[in-house]
Structure formats: C-alpha cells, structure tokens
GROMACS .gro file of C-alpha atoms in nm:
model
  231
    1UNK     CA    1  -4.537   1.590   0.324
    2UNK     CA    2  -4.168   1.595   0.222
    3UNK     CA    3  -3.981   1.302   0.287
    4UNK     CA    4  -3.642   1.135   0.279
    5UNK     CA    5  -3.632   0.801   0.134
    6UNK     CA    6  -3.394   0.531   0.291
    7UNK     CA    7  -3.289   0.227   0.135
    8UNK     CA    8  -3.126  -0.063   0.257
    9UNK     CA    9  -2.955  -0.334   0.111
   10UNK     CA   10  -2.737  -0.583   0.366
   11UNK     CA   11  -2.415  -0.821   0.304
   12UNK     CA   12  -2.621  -1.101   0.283
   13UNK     CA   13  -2.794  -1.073  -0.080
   14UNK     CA   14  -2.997  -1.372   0.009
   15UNK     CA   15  -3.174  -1.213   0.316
   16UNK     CA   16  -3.302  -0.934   0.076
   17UNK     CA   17  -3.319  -1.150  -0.225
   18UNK     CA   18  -3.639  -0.940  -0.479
   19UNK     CA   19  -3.548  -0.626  -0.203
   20UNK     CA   20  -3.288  -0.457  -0.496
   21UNK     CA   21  -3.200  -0.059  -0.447
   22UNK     CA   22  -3.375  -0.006  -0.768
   23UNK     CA   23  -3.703  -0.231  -0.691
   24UNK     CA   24  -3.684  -0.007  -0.318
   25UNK     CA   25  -3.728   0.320  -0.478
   26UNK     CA   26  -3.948   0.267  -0.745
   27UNK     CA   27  -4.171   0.104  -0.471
   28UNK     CA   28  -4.121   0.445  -0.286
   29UNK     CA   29  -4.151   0.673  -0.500
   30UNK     CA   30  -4.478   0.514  -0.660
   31UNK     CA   31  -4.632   0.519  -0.282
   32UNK     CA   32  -4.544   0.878  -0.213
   33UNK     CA   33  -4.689   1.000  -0.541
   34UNK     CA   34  -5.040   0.776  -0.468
   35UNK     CA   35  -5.017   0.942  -0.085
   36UNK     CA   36  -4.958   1.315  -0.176
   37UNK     CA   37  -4.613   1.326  -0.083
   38UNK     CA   38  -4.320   1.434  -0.236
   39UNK     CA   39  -3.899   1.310  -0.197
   40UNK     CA   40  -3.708   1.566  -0.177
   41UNK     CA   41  -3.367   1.310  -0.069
   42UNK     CA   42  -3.284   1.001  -0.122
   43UNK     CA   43  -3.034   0.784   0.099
   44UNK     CA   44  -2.869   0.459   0.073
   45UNK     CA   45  -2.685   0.205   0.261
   46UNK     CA   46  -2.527  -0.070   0.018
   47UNK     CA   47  -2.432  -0.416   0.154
   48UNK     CA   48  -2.497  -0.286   0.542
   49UNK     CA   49  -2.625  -0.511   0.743
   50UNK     CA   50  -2.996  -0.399   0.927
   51UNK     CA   51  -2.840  -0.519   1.288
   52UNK     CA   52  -2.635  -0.224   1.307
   53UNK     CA   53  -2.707   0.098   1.465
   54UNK     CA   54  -2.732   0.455   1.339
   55UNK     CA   55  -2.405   0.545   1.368
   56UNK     CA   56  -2.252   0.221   1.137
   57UNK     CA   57  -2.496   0.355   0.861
   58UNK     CA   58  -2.413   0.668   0.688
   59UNK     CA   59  -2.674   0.674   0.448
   60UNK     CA   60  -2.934   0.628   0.780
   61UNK     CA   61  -2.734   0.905   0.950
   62UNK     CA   62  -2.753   1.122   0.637
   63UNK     CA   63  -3.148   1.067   0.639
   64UNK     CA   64  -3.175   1.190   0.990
   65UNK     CA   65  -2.939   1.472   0.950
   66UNK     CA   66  -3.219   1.587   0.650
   67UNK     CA   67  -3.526   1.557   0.902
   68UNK     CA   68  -3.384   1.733   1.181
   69UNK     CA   69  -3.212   1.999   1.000
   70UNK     CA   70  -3.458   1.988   0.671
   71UNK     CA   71  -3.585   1.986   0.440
   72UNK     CA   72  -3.759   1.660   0.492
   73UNK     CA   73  -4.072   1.635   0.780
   74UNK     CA   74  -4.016   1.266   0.774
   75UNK     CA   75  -3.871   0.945   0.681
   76UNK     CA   76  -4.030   0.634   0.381
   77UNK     CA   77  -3.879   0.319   0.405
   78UNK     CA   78  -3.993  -0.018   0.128
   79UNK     CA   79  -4.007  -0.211   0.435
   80UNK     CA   80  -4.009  -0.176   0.825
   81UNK     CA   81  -3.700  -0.420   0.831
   82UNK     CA   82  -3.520  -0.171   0.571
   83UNK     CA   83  -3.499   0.051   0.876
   84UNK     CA   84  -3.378  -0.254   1.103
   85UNK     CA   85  -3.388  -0.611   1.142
   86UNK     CA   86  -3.326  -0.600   1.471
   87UNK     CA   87  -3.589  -0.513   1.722
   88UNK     CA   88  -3.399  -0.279   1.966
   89UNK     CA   89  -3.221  -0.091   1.665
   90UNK     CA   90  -3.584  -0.070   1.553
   91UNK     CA   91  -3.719   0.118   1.837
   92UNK     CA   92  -3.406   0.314   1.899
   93UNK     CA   93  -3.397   0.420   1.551
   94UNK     CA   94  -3.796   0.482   1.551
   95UNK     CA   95  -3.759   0.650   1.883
   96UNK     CA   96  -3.488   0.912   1.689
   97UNK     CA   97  -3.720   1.007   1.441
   98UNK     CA   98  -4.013   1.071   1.676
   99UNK     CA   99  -3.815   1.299   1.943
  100UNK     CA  100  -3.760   1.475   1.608
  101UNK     CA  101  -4.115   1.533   1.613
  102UNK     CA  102  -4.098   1.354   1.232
  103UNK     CA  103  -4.326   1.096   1.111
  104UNK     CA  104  -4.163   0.746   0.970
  105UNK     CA  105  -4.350   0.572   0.693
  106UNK     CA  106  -4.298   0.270   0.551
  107UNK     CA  107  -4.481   0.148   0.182
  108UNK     CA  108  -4.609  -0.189   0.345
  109UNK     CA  109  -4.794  -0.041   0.637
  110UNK     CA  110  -4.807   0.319   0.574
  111UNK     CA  111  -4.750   0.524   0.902
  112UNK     CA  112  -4.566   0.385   1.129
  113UNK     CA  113  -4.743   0.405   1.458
  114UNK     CA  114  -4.598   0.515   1.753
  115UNK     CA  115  -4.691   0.434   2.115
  116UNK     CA  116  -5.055   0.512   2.266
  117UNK     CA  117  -5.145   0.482   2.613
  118UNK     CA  118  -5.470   0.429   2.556
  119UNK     CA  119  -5.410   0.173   2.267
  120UNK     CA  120  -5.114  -0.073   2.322
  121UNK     CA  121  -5.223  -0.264   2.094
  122UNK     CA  122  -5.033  -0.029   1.819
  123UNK     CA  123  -4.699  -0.072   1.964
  124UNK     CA  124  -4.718  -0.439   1.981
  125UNK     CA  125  -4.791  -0.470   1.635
  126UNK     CA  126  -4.559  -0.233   1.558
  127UNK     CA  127  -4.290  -0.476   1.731
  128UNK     CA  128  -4.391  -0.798   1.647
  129UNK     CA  129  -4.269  -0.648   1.337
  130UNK     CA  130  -3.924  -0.594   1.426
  131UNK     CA  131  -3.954  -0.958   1.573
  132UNK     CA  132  -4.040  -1.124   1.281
  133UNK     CA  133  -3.780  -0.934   1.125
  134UNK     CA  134  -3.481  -1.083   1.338
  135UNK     CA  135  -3.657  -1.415   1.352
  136UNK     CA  136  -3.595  -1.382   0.971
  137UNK     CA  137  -3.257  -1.240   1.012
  138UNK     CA  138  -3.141  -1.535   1.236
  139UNK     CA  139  -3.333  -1.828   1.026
  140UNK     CA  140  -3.169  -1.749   0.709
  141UNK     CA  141  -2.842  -1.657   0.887
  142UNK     CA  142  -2.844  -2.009   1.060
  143UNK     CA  143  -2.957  -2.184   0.736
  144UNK     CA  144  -2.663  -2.061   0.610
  145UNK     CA  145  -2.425  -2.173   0.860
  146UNK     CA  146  -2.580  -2.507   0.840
  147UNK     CA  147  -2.509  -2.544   0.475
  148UNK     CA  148  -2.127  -2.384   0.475
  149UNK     CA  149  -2.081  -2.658   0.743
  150UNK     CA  150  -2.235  -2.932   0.546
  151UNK     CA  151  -1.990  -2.810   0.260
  152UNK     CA  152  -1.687  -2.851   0.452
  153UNK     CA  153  -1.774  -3.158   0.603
  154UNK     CA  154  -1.814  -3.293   0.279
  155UNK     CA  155  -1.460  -3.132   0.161
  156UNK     CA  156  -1.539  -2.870  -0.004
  157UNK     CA  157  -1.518  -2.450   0.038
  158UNK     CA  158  -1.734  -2.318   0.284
  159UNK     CA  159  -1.618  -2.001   0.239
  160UNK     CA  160  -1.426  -2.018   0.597
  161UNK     CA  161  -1.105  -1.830   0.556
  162UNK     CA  162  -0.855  -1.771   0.311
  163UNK     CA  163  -0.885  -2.064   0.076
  164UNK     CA  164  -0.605  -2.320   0.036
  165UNK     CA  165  -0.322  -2.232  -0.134
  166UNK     CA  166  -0.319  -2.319  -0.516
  167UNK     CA  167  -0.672  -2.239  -0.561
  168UNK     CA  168  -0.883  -1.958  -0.542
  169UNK     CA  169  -1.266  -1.884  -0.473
  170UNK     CA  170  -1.517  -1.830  -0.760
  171UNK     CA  171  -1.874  -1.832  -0.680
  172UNK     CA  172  -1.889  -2.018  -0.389
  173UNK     CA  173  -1.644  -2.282  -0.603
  174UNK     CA  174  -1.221  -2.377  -0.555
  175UNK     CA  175  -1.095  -2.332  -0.834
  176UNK     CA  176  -0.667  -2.397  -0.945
  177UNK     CA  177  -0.483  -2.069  -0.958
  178UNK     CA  178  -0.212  -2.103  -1.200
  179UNK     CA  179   0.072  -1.888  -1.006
  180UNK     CA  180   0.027  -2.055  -0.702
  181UNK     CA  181   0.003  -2.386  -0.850
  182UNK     CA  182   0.331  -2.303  -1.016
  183UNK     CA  183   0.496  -2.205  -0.651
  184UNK     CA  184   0.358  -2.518  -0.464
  185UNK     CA  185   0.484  -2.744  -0.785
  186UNK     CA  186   0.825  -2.568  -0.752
  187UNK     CA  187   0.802  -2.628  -0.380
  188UNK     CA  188   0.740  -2.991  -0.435
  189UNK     CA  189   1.088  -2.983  -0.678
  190UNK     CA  190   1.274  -2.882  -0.432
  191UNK     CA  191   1.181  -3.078  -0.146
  192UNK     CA  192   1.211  -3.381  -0.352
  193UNK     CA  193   1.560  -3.322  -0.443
  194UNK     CA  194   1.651  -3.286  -0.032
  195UNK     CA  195   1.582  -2.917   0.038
  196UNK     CA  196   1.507  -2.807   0.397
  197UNK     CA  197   1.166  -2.596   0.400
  198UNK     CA  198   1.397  -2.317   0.541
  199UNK     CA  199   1.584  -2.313   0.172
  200UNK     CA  200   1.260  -2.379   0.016
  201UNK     CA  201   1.123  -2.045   0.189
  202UNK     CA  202   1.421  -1.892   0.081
  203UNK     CA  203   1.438  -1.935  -0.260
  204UNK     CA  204   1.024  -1.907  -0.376
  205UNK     CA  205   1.084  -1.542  -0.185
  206UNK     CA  206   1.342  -1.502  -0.361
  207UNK     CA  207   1.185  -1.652  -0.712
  208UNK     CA  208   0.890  -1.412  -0.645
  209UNK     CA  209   0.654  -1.671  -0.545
  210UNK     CA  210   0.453  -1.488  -0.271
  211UNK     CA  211   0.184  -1.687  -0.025
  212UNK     CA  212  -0.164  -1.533   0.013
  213UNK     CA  213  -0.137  -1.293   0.311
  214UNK     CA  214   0.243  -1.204   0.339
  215UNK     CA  215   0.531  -1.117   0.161
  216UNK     CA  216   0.758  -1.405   0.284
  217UNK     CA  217   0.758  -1.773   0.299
  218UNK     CA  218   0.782  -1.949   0.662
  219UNK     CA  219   0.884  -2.269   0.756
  220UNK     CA  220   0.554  -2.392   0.885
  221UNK     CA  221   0.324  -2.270   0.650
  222UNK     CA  222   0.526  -2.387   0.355
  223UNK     CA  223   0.497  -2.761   0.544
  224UNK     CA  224   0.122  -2.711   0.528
  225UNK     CA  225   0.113  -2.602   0.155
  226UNK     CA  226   0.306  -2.879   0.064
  227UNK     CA  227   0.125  -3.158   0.295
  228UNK     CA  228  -0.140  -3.052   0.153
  229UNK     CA  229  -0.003  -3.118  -0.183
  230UNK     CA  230   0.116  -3.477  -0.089
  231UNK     CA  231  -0.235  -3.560   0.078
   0.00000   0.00000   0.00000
C-alpha cells in the first residue's frame, strides 16, 4: 500500500524525549518495508504540540491533502500519540482519514482499527490509547509546573516571563548580561547623585540603553529595575 508518513515532534522535548524526527522515520520506514508497503511522502510537524487540531498542523494537513487527493491510500504514524495526544483530536483526526475511505497505521500496533458493531471491544482499545496518551500529556505537563514553581519559590528562574533585567536565560539558568548590567549600574549613578527616575528615563534613552520589550524607559519600570538592584 502507499503511504504518507507523519511525524510529530511537540514544544515540550521532554514529553517525546527518545521520540526524535530521525528515530520516527527510520522506525517507519523499517516497518513499511517488513509490511510490503511503500512511502511515497513524508510530513512533519516540528515543535507542535499533539493537543492541537488538524488545522494548527500543516505538516498533518499536508498528509491528508496526499490521501485524499493521492498518491497515498493511507497514513503510518511511529506512535498512535504522534497523531494526537489528545483523545477527541484522536478520533476526529482518525475519523478524517476513514471518511477518506484510507487506512491509518501506526508501527506500534499496526492497523489502526476502526469501529465494529459487532466488536466494541476494538474501539475501546483503540481509545484507551488516546487516554493514556493525555494522561501522559497532563502528568508530565503538571510535573513540570510543579518543578518551575518549586524553582521560583526557591528564587530562582522558572522560566515565567521575561527574565529580570540585567540577566538573561541560558538553559533553564540567569545568567548577568553585560549591557544591561551596564544600564542598571548607570541607573544606580544617577539616582545616587539625586536624579528623578523621569531624568533617569530620559537620559539611558537617550544613552542608548534600551529595556527588554520597548524602546523607551518609564518611570515605573525603571523603579523596579533599580529596587531590584538595591534589594
């Protein structure tokens, strides 16, 4: 049978940590040869996360487009929860590819069954797959919430916003960022010798000391910078 491929990679790298585009395809392609079929496309959706629907995945669309208009008769995924890891976008997605009158395969399970009347049975375990699959999602999703929070509460970057000003992110890790450093210790100069924080804006736009999201210093935000600074 010819067959599109579809691989999946999300934002979170740890969710799909060993699950690699390259490990994915090899692990497809090796399947179809050992089954008698043959990829004639391959599709990809990089750092796309397996909640979202169709329509937020162009390499998904793309691999749809190619079994409804050819050349492929059917769509190979590594794993089931490449397609989704979400339940609903599961069976929506599934449901796509069937009214297409296509057949979805996946290297795990082979065929992917699809609903029988007289044996329920199939589509149960066919769904406690995509259940498993959001369980997943959500435990590792919540583990990491759990340990940005812990991270914060001990002082440190949890990765929540922008971070201070003065420092930037590296791998998870605050490090001192020599320009900014350079506009909060001016900032600190100039306060000391009297200046309002209206001057103080002033003059670092003026120096070419710009914050992090704008082109202008403010009043408050320079007071947080430099309490900040003072704390």
């Amino acid at each position: 049978m010819k067959l599109v491929a579809y691989l999946r990679v999300s934002t979170d790298r740890q969710a799909d940590e060993g699950l690699g585009l390259a490990v994915q395809l090899q692990g497809v392609r090796r399947w179809a040869r050992d089954n008698g079929h043959r990829i004639v496309l391959v599709t990809r959706d990089e750092g796309v996360s397996g909640s979202h629907d169709v329509d937020a995945r162009l390499g998904l669309h793309e691999a749809l487009a190619a079994v409804k208009h050819g050349p492929a008769e059917g769509v190979v995924v590594y794993r089931l929860d490449r397609l989704a890891r979400k339940l609903t976008v599961q069976e929506a997605t599934l449901a796509k590819v069937w009214e297409m009158r296509a057949t979805v395969f996946a290297v795990d399970i082979g065929e992917v069954p699809r609903d029988d009347p007289d044996d329920p049975m199939k589509t149960a375990l066919r769904q406690m797959i995509g259940v498993f699959a959001q369980l997943e999602r959500g435990m590792i999703a919540a583990r990491l919430r759990a340990g940005r929070q812990l991270k914060a509460d001990r002082g440190g970057y949890a990765g929540f916003g922008a971070p201070p000003f003065g420092t930037r992110a590296v791998d998870g890790e605050l490090i001192d960022d020599p320009g900014e450093r350079q506009a909060v210790e001016r900032a600190l100069v100039l306060r000391a010798s009297g200046a309002s924080l209206r001057t103080i804006a002033a003059v670092l736009t003026e120096e070419g000391y710009r914050p992090k999201r704008t082109d202008r210093w403010h009043p408050e935000s320079l007071r947080r910078v430099l309490a900040r600074a003072s704390s």
